[in-house]
Coordinates of C-alpha atoms and ligand atoms in Angstrom, one line a residue:
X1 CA 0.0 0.0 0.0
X2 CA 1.5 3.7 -0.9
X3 CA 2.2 5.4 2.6
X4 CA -1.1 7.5 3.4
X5 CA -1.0 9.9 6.5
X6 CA -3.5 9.9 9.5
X7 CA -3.8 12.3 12.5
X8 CA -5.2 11.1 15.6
X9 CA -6.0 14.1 18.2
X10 CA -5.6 13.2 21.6
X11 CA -4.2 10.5 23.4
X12 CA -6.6 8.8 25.8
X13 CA -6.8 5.1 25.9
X14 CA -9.1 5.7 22.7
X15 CA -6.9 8.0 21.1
X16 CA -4.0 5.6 21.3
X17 CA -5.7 2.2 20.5
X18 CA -6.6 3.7 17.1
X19 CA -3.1 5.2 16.5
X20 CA -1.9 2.0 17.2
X21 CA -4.1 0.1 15.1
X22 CA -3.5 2.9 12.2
X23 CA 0.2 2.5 12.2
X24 CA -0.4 -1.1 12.1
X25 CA -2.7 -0.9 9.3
X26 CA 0.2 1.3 7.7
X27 CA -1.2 5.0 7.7
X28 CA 1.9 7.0 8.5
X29 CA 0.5 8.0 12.1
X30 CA 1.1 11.8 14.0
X31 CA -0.9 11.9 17.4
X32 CA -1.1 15.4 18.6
X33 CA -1.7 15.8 22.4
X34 CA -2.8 19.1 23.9
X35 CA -1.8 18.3 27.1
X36 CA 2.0 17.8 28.8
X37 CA 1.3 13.9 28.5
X38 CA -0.6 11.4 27.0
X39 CA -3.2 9.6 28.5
X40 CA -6.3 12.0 28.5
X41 CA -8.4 11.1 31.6
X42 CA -6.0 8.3 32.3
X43 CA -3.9 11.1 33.8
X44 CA -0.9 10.2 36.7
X45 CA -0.3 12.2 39.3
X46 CA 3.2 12.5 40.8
X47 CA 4.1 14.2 44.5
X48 CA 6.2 13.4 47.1
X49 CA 6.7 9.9 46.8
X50 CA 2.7 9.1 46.2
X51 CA 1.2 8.1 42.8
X52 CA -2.1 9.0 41.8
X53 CA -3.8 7.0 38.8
X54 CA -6.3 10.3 38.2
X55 CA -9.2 8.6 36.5
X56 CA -9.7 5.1 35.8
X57 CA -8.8 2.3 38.1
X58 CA -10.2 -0.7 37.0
X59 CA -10.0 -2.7 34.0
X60 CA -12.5 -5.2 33.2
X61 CA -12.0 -6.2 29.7
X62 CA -8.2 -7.6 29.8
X63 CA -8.7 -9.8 26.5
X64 CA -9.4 -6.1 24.0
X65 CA -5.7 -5.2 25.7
X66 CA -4.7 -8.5 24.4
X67 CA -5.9 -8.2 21.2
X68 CA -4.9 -4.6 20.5
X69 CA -1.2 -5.7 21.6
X70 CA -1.5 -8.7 18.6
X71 CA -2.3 -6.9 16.5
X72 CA 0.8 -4.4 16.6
X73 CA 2.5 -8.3 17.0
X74 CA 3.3 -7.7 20.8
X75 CA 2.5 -9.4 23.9
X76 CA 0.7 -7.4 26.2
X77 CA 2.6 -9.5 28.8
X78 CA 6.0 -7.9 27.4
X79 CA 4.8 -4.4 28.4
X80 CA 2.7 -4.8 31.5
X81 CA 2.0 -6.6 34.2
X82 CA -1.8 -7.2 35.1
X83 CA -2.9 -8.6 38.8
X84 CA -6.3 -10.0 39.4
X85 CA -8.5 -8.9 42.2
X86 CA -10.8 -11.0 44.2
X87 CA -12.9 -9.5 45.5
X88 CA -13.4 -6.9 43.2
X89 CA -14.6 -4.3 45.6
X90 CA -16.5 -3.9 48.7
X91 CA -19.4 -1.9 48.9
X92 CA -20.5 -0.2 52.5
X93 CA -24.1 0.6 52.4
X94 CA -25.8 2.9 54.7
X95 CA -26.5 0.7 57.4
X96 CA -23.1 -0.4 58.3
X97 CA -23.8 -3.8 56.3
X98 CA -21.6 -4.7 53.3
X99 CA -21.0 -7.1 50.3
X100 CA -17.6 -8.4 49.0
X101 CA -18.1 -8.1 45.3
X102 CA -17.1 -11.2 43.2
X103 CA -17.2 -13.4 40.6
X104 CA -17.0 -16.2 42.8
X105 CA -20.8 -17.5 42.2
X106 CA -21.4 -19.1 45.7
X107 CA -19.3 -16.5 47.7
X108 CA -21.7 -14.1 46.2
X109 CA -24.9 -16.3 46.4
X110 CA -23.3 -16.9 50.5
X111 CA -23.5 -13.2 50.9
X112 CA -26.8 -12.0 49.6
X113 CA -28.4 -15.1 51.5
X114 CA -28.1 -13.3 54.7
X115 CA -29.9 -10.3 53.5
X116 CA -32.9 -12.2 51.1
X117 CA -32.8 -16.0 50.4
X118 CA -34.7 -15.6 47.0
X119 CA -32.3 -13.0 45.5
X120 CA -29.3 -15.4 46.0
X121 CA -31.2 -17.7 44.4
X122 CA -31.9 -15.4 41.3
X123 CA -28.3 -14.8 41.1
X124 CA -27.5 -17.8 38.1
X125 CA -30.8 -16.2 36.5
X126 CA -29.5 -13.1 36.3
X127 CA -26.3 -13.9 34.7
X128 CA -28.6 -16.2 32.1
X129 CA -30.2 -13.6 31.5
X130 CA -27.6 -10.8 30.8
X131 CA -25.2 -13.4 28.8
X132 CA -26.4 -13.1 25.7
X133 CA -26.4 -9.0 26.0
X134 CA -22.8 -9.5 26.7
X135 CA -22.1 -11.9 23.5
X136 CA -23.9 -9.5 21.3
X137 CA -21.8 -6.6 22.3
X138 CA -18.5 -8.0 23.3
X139 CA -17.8 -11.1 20.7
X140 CA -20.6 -10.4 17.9
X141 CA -19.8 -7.5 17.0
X142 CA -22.0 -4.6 18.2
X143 CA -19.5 -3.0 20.2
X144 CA -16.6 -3.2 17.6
X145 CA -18.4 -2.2 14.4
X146 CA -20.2 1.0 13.4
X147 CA -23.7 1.5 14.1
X148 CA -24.2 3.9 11.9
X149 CA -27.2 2.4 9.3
X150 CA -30.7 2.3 10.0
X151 CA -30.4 -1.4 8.5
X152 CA -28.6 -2.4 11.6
X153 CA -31.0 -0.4 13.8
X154 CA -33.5 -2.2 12.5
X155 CA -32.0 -5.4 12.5
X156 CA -31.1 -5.3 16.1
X157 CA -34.1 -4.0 17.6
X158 CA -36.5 -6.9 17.8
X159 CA -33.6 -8.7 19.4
X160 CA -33.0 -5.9 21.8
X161 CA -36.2 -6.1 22.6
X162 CA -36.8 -9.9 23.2
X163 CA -33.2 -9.3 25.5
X164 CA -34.7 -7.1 27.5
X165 CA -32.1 -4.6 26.5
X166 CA -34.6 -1.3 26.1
X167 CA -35.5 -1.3 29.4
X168 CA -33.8 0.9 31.9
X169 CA -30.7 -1.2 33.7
X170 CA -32.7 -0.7 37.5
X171 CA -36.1 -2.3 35.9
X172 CA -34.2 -5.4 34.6
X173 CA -32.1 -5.3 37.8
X174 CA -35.6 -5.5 39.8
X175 CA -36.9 -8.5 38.0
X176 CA -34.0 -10.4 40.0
X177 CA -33.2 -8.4 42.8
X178 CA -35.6 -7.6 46.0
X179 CA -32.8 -6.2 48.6
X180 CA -31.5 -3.2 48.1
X181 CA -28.0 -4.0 48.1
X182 CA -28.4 -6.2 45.5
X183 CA -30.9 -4.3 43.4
X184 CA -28.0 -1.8 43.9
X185 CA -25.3 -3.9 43.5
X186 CA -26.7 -5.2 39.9
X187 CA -27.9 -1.8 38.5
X188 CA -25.6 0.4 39.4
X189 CA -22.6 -0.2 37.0
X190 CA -23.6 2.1 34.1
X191 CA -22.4 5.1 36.3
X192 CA -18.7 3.6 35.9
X193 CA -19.3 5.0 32.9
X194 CA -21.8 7.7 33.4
X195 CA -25.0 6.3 32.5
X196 CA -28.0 7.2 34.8
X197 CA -29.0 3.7 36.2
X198 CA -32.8 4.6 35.9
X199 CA -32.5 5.6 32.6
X200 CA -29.4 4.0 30.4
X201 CA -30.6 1.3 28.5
X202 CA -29.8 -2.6 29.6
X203 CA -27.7 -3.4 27.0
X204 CA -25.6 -2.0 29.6
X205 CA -26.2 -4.5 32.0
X206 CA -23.7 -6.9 30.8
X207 CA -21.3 -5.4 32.7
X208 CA -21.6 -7.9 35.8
X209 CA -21.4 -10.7 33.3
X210 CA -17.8 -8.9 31.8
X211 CA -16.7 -8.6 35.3
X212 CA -17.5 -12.2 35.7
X213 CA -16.1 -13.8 32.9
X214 CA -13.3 -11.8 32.3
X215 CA -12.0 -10.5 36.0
X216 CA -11.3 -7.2 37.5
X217 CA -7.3 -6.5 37.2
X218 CA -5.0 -3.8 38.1
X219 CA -1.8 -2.6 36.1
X220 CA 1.1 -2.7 38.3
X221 CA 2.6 0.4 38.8
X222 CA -0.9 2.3 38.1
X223 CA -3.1 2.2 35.1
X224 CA -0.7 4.7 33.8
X225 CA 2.0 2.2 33.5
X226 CA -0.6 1.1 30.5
X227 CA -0.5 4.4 29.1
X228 CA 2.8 4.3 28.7
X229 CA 2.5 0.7 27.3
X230 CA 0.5 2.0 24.4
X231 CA 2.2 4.9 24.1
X232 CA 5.4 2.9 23.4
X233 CA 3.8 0.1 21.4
X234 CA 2.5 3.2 19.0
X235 CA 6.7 4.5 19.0
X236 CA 7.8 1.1 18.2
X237 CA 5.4 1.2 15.6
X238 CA 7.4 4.2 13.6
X239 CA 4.4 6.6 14.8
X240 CA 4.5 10.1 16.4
X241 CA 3.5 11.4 19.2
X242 CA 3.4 15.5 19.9
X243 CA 2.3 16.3 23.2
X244 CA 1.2 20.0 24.2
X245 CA 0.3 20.6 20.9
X246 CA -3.6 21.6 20.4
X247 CA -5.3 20.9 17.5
X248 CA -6.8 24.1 16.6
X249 CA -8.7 23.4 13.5
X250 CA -9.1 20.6 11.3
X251 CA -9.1 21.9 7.5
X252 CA -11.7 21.0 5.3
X253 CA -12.1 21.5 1.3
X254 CA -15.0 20.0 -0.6
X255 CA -16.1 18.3 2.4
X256 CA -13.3 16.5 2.6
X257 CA -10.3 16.8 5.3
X258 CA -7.6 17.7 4.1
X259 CA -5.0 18.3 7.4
X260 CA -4.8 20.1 10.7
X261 CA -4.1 23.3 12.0
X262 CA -1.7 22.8 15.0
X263 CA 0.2 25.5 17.5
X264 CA 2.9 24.1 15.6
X265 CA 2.1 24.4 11.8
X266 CA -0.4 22.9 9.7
X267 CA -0.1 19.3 8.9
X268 CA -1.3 17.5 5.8
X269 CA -3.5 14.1 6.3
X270 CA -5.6 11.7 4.3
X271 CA -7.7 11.2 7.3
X272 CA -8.6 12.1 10.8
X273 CA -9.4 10.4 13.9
X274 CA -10.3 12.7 16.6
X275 CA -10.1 11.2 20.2
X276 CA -11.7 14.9 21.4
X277 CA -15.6 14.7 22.8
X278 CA -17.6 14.9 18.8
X279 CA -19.6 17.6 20.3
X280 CA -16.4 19.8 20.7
X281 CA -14.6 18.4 17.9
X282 CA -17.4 19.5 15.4
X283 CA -18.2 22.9 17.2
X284 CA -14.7 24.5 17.5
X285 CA -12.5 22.3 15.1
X286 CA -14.6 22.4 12.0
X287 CA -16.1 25.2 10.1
X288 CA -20.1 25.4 10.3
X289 CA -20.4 25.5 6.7
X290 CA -19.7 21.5 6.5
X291 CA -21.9 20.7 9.4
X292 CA -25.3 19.9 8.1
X293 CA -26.0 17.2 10.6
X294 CA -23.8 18.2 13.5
X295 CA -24.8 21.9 13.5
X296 CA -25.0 24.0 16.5
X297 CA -28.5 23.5 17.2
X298 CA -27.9 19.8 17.4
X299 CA -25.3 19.9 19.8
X300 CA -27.0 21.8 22.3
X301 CA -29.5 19.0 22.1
X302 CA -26.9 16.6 23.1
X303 CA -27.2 15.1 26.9
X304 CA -24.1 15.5 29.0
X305 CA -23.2 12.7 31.6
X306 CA -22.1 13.8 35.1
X307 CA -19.2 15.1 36.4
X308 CA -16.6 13.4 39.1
X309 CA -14.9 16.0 42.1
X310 CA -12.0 14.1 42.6
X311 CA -9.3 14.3 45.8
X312 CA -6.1 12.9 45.6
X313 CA -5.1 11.9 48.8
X314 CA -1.1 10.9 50.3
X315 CA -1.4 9.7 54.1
X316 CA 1.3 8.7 56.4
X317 CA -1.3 5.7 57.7
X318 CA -3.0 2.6 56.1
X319 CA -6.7 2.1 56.1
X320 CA -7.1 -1.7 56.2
X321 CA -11.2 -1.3 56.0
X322 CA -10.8 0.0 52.6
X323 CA -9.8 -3.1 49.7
X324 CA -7.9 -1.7 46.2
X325 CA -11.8 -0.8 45.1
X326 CA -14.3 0.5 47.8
X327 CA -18.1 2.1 47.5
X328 CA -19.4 4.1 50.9
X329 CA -22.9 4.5 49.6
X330 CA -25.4 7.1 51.0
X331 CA -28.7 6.0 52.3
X332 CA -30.7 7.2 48.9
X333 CA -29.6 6.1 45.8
X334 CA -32.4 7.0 43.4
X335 CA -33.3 10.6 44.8
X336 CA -29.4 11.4 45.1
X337 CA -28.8 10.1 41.3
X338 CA -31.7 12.7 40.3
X339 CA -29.8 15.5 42.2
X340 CA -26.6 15.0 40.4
X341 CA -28.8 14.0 37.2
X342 CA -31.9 16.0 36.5
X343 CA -31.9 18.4 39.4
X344 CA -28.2 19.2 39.0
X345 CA -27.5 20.4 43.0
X346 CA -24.7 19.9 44.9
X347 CA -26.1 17.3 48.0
X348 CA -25.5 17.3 51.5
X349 CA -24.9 13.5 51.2
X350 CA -22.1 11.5 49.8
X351 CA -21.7 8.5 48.1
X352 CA -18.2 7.8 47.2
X353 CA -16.1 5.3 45.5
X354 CA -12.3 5.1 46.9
X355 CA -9.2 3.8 45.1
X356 CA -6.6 2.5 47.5
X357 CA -3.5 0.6 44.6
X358 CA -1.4 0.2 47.7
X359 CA -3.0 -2.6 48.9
X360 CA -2.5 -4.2 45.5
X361 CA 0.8 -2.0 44.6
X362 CA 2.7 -0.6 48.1
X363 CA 5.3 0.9 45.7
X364 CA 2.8 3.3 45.0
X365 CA 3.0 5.1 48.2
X366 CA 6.0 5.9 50.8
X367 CA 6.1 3.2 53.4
X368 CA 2.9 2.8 55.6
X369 CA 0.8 5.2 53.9
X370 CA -1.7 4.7 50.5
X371 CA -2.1 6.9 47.8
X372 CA -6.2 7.0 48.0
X373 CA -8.5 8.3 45.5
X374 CA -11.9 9.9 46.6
X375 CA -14.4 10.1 43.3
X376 CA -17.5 11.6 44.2
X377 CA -20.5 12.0 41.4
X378 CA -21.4 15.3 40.9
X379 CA -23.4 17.2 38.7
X380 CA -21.6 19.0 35.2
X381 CA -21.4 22.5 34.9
X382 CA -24.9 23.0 34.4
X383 CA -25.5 23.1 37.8
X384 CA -23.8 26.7 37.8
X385 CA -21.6 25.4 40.8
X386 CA -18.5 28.0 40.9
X387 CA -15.7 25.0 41.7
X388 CA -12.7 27.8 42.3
X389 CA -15.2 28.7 45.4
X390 CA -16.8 25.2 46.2
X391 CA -13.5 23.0 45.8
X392 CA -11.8 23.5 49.1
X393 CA -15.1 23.9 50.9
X394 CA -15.9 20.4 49.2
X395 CA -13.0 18.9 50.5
X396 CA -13.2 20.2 53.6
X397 CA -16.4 17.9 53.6
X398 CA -15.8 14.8 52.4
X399 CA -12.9 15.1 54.4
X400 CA -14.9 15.4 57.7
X401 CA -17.2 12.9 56.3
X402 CA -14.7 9.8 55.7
X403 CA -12.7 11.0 59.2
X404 CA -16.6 10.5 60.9
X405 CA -16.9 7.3 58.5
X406 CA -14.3 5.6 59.7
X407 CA -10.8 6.7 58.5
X408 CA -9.2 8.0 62.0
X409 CA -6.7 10.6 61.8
X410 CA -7.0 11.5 57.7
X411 CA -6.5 15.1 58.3
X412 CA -3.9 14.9 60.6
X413 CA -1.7 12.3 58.3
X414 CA -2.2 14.2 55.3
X415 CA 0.9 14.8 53.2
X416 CA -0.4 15.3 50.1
X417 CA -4.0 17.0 48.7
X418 CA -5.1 17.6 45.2
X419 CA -8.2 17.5 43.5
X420 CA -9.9 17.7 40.1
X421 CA -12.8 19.7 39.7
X422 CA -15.9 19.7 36.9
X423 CA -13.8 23.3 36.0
X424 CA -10.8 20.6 35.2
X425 CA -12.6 18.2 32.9
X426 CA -14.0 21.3 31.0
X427 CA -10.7 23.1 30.5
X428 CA -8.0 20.5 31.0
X429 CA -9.7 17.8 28.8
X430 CA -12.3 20.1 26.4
X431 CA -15.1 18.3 27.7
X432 CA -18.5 20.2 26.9
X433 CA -19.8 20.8 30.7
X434 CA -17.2 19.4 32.4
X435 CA -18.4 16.2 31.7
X436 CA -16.1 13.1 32.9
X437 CA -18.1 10.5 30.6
X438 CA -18.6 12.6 27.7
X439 CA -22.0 11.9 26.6
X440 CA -24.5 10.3 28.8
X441 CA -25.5 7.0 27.5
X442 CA -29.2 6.9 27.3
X443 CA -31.5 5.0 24.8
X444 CA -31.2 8.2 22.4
X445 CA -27.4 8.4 23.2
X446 CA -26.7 4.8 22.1
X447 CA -25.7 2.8 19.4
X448 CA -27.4 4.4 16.1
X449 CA -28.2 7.7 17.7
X450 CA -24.8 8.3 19.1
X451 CA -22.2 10.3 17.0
X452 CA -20.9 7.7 14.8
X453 CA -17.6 6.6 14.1
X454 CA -17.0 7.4 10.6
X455 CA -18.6 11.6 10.5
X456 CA -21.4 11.8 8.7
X457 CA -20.7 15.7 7.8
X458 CA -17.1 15.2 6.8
X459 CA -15.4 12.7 4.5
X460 CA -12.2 11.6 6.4
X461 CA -13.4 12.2 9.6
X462 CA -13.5 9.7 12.2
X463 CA -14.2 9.7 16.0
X464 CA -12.6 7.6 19.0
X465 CA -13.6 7.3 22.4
X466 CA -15.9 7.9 25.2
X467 CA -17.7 10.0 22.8
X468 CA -19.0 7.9 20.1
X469 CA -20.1 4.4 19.6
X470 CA -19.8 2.3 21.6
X471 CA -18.7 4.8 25.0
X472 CA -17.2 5.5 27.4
X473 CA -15.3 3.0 29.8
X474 CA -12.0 1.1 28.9
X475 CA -13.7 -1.5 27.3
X476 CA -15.8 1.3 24.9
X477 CA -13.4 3.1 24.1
X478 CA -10.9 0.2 23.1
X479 CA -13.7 -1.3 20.9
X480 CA -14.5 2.1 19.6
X481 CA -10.7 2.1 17.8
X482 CA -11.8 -1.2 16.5
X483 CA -15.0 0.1 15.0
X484 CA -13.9 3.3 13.7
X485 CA -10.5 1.3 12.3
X486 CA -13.0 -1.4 10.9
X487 CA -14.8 2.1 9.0
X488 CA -11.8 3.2 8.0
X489 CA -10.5 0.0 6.5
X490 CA -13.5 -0.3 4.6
X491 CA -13.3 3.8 3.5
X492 CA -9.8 3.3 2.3
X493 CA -9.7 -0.5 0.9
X494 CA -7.1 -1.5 3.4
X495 CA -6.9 -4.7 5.0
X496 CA -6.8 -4.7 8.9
X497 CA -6.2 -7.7 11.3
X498 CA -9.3 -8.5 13.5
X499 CA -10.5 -11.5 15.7
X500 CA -13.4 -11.8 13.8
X501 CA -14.0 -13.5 10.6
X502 CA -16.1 -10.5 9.1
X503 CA -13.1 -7.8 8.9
X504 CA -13.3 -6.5 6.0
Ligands
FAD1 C1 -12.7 9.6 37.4 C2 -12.9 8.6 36.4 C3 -12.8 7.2 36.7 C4 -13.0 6.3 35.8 N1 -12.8 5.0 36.1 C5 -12.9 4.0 35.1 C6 -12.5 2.7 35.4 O1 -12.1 2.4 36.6 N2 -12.6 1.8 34.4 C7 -12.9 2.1 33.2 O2 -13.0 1.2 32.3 N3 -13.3 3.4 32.8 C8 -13.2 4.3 33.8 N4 -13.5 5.6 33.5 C9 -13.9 6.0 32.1 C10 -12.7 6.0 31.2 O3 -11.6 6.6 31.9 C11 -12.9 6.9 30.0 O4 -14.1 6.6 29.4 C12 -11.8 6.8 29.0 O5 -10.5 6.8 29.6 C13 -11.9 7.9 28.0 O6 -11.0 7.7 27.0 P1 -11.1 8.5 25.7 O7 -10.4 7.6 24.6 O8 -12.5 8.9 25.4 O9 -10.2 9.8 25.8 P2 -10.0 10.9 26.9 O10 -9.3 10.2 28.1 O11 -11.2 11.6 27.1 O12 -8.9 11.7 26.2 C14 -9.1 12.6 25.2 C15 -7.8 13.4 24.9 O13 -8.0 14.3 23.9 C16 -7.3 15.5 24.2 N5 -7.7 16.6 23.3 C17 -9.0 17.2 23.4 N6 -9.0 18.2 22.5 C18 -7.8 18.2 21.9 C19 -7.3 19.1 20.9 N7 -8.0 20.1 20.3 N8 -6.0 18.9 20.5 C20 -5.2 17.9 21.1 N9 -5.7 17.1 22.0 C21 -7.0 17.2 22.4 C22 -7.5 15.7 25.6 O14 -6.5 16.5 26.2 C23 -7.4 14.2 26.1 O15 -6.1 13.9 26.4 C24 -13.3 6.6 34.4 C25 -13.4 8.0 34.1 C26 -13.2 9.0 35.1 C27 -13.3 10.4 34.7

């Protein structure tokens, strides 16, 4: 194949699955980054001897790393060293009373005995049940092609249907689950990637049955250490990498792109993949004229997901209550989801999810102390909070809350504080609102009617990530790369190495 070029911009886990898989497909690759690093909201955090993974901490989907690593011909192995958790986190509820998450199917069925016989014995139902959502997005293709026809709307529907897929994630949930912890415990997974529970379809629901089947791991050394894996895989490759350089403008001629404007010069490309939320991407990267579909008016339309406050927390102690992943949950879960939702306030009440890698990692923290994460949902911007003001206030109280909670002494072993407001998604990451999830994945926000893959304004534009189909979450974005290189393999007659037997 004569050497075509490709731009990717931005380098989240999205951004640099598809550079990989474009270098390997033999585009002649540049990745420009706007930020001092790679790694988008997969961020590391560096101070005194502590090290903060900023935004994801889990990975559920091991086998797309796998697969993204063969096809650049490396073993993921080679690069990075992923450790299994069991049990995957323990979630406090409200009443003192708490479940070790597994996918251990009688520790789990031991568990929820003690709180309602007849759920634990829906447990192997449940699982029946969400299987065959999990086989049509994760192995038959759903999640790793483009949904971008009304053919394969169509198609998909009646089956969607008979799945139980339409319905909201906490109705299926109900169906199995009477208790709340384990109506909880079964429902609540789309917020992991910023999906309202009572509203994003089922389909997400085959998140337990991931989790199951393929295990909850942790990259040694942080989930940044993976960053860097993909990063360098990319390198190998013969592709390049320009960080702190913003894509300013992507130029279009005949409705077809043609290159990008960058703070460092323009640079000339067959195509571009842009890793950057669509709803920015189209607004303030590419001239109105060519947006007949993704015009202004449309974008406002969009639905934003919530927003994340962050703390970064170093402490000269250990907390041996909290495992690697732990959930302190509030007493209301449906009203406090409709404050950070719909209503858009800031509550009084927390429910917080808290990242502890030293018990998995101790490197990651100066002898006898953790490096913890505090993520608390929160609404986007839209809520008109004013973070410079709120932040330290904020703190200040989910500080007080965790010390009255359980964690003895947090203020007085503190060594190191940061945090990461709504403010930061918006301006550090060019997320419309502040967002940390990009666009909220609801029934009119998935599949078909999310920004597709391959843009249907401009020829030669493609998106990646959180953003676009599938969404957001390790496992969406990495199979968004392989839809949108599937789209482009098709666009530009190349051939591309897939697991499946229907790659073009
Ligand atoms: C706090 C938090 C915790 C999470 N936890 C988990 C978890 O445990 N497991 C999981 O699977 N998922 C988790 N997620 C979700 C997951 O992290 C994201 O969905 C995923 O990392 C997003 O990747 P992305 O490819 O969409 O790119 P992003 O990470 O959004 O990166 C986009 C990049 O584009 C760059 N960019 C934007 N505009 C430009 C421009 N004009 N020029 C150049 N560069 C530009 C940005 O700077 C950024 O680096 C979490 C998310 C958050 C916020």
């Amino acid at each position: 194949m004569k050497e075509q070029s490709a731009v990717v911009i931005g380098s989240g886990f999205g951004g640099l699955a598809a550079a990989i898989r474009l270098q390997a497909m033999g585009f002649k690759t540049i990745l420009f980054e706007q930020r001092a690093r790679v790694g988008g909201r997969a961020y590391q955090l560096l101070d005194r001897g502590y090290t903060f993974d900023m935004g994801p901490s889990l990975i559920t989907a091991p086998s797309l790393l796998k697969h993204l690593f063969a096809i650049a011909g490396r073993d993921l192995e080679a690069y990075v060293s992923l450790v299994p958790l069991d049990p995957f986190y323990r979630v406090y509820f409200h009443d003192g009373t708490y479940i070790d998450y597994t996918a251990d199917p009688e520790r789990m069925r031991a568990q929820m005995a003690r709180f309602n016989e007849k759920d634990a014995a829906h447990y192997d139902r449940f699982m029946k049940a969400t299987q065959p959502i999990y086989e049509a997005v994760m192995q038959e293709g759903l999640g790793a092609r483009p949904f971008d026809t009304v053919g394969k709307l169509l198609a998909f529907l009646p089956r969607a249907l008979r799945l139980g897929a339409v319905q909201p994630v906490s109705r299926f949930a109900r169906r199995f689950f009477k208790d709340f912890r384990h109506h909880f415990l079964y429902s609540f997974h789309p917020l992991f990637i910023g999906g309202n529970p009572f509203r994003a379809p089922a389909v997400y629901i085959m998140i337990p049955y991931l989790e199951r089947k393929e295990g909850v791991w942790f990259a040694l050394g942080g989930m940044y250490s993976l960053v860097e894996a993909m990063a360098r895989v990319f390198l190998e490759l013969g592709g390049i990498i320009h960080t702190a350089t913003p894509v300013t403008h992507i130029v279009v001629k005949n409705g077809r792109v043609k290159g990008v404007e960058t703070a460092k010069g323009f640079y000339e490309a067959k195509l571009v993949v842009s890793n950057a939320d669509p709803g920015f991407t189209y607004q303030h990267l590419v001239d109105a004229t060519y947006r007949r579909r993704w015009n202004d008016r449309r974008i406002a339309r969009l639905h934003y997901s919530m927003s994340c406050f962050l703390l970064y927390l170093g402490v000269r102690q250990t907390y041996p209550q909290l495992l690697h992943h732990t959930l302190i949950l509030s007493h209301r879960y449906r009203e406090l989801i409709r404050d950070i939702f719909d209503r858009k306030i800031l509550a009084a009440d927390f429910s917080l999810y808290l990242h502890a890698p030293t018990r998995t990692d101790p490197s990651m923290a100066p002898e006898g102390g953790e490096s913890l994460y505090v993520l608390a949902p929160v609404p986007n911007l839209l809520s008109g909070v004013n973070w410079k003001v709120e932040a330290p206030r904020y703190a200040d109280r989910l500080l007080s809350f965790l010390e009255n909670w359980g964690l003895e002494g947090l203020r007085a072993k503190l060594e190191v504080l940061h945090w990461f407001t709504p403010e930061d998604f918006a301006v550090q990451l060019s997320t419309p609102y502040g967002s940390a999830f990009s666009i909220e994945p609801r029934l009119l926000q998935t599949a078909y009617f999310r920004p597709h893959n391959r843009s249907e304004d401009v020829q030669g534009l493609y998106f990646v990530g959180a953003g676009t189909h599938p969404g957001a979450g390790l496992p969406g974005v990495l199979l968004s790369a392989e839809a949108t290189a599937y789209a482009i393999a098709q666009d530009y007659n190349v051939r591309a190495t897939s697991r499946t037997a229907t790659w073009a």
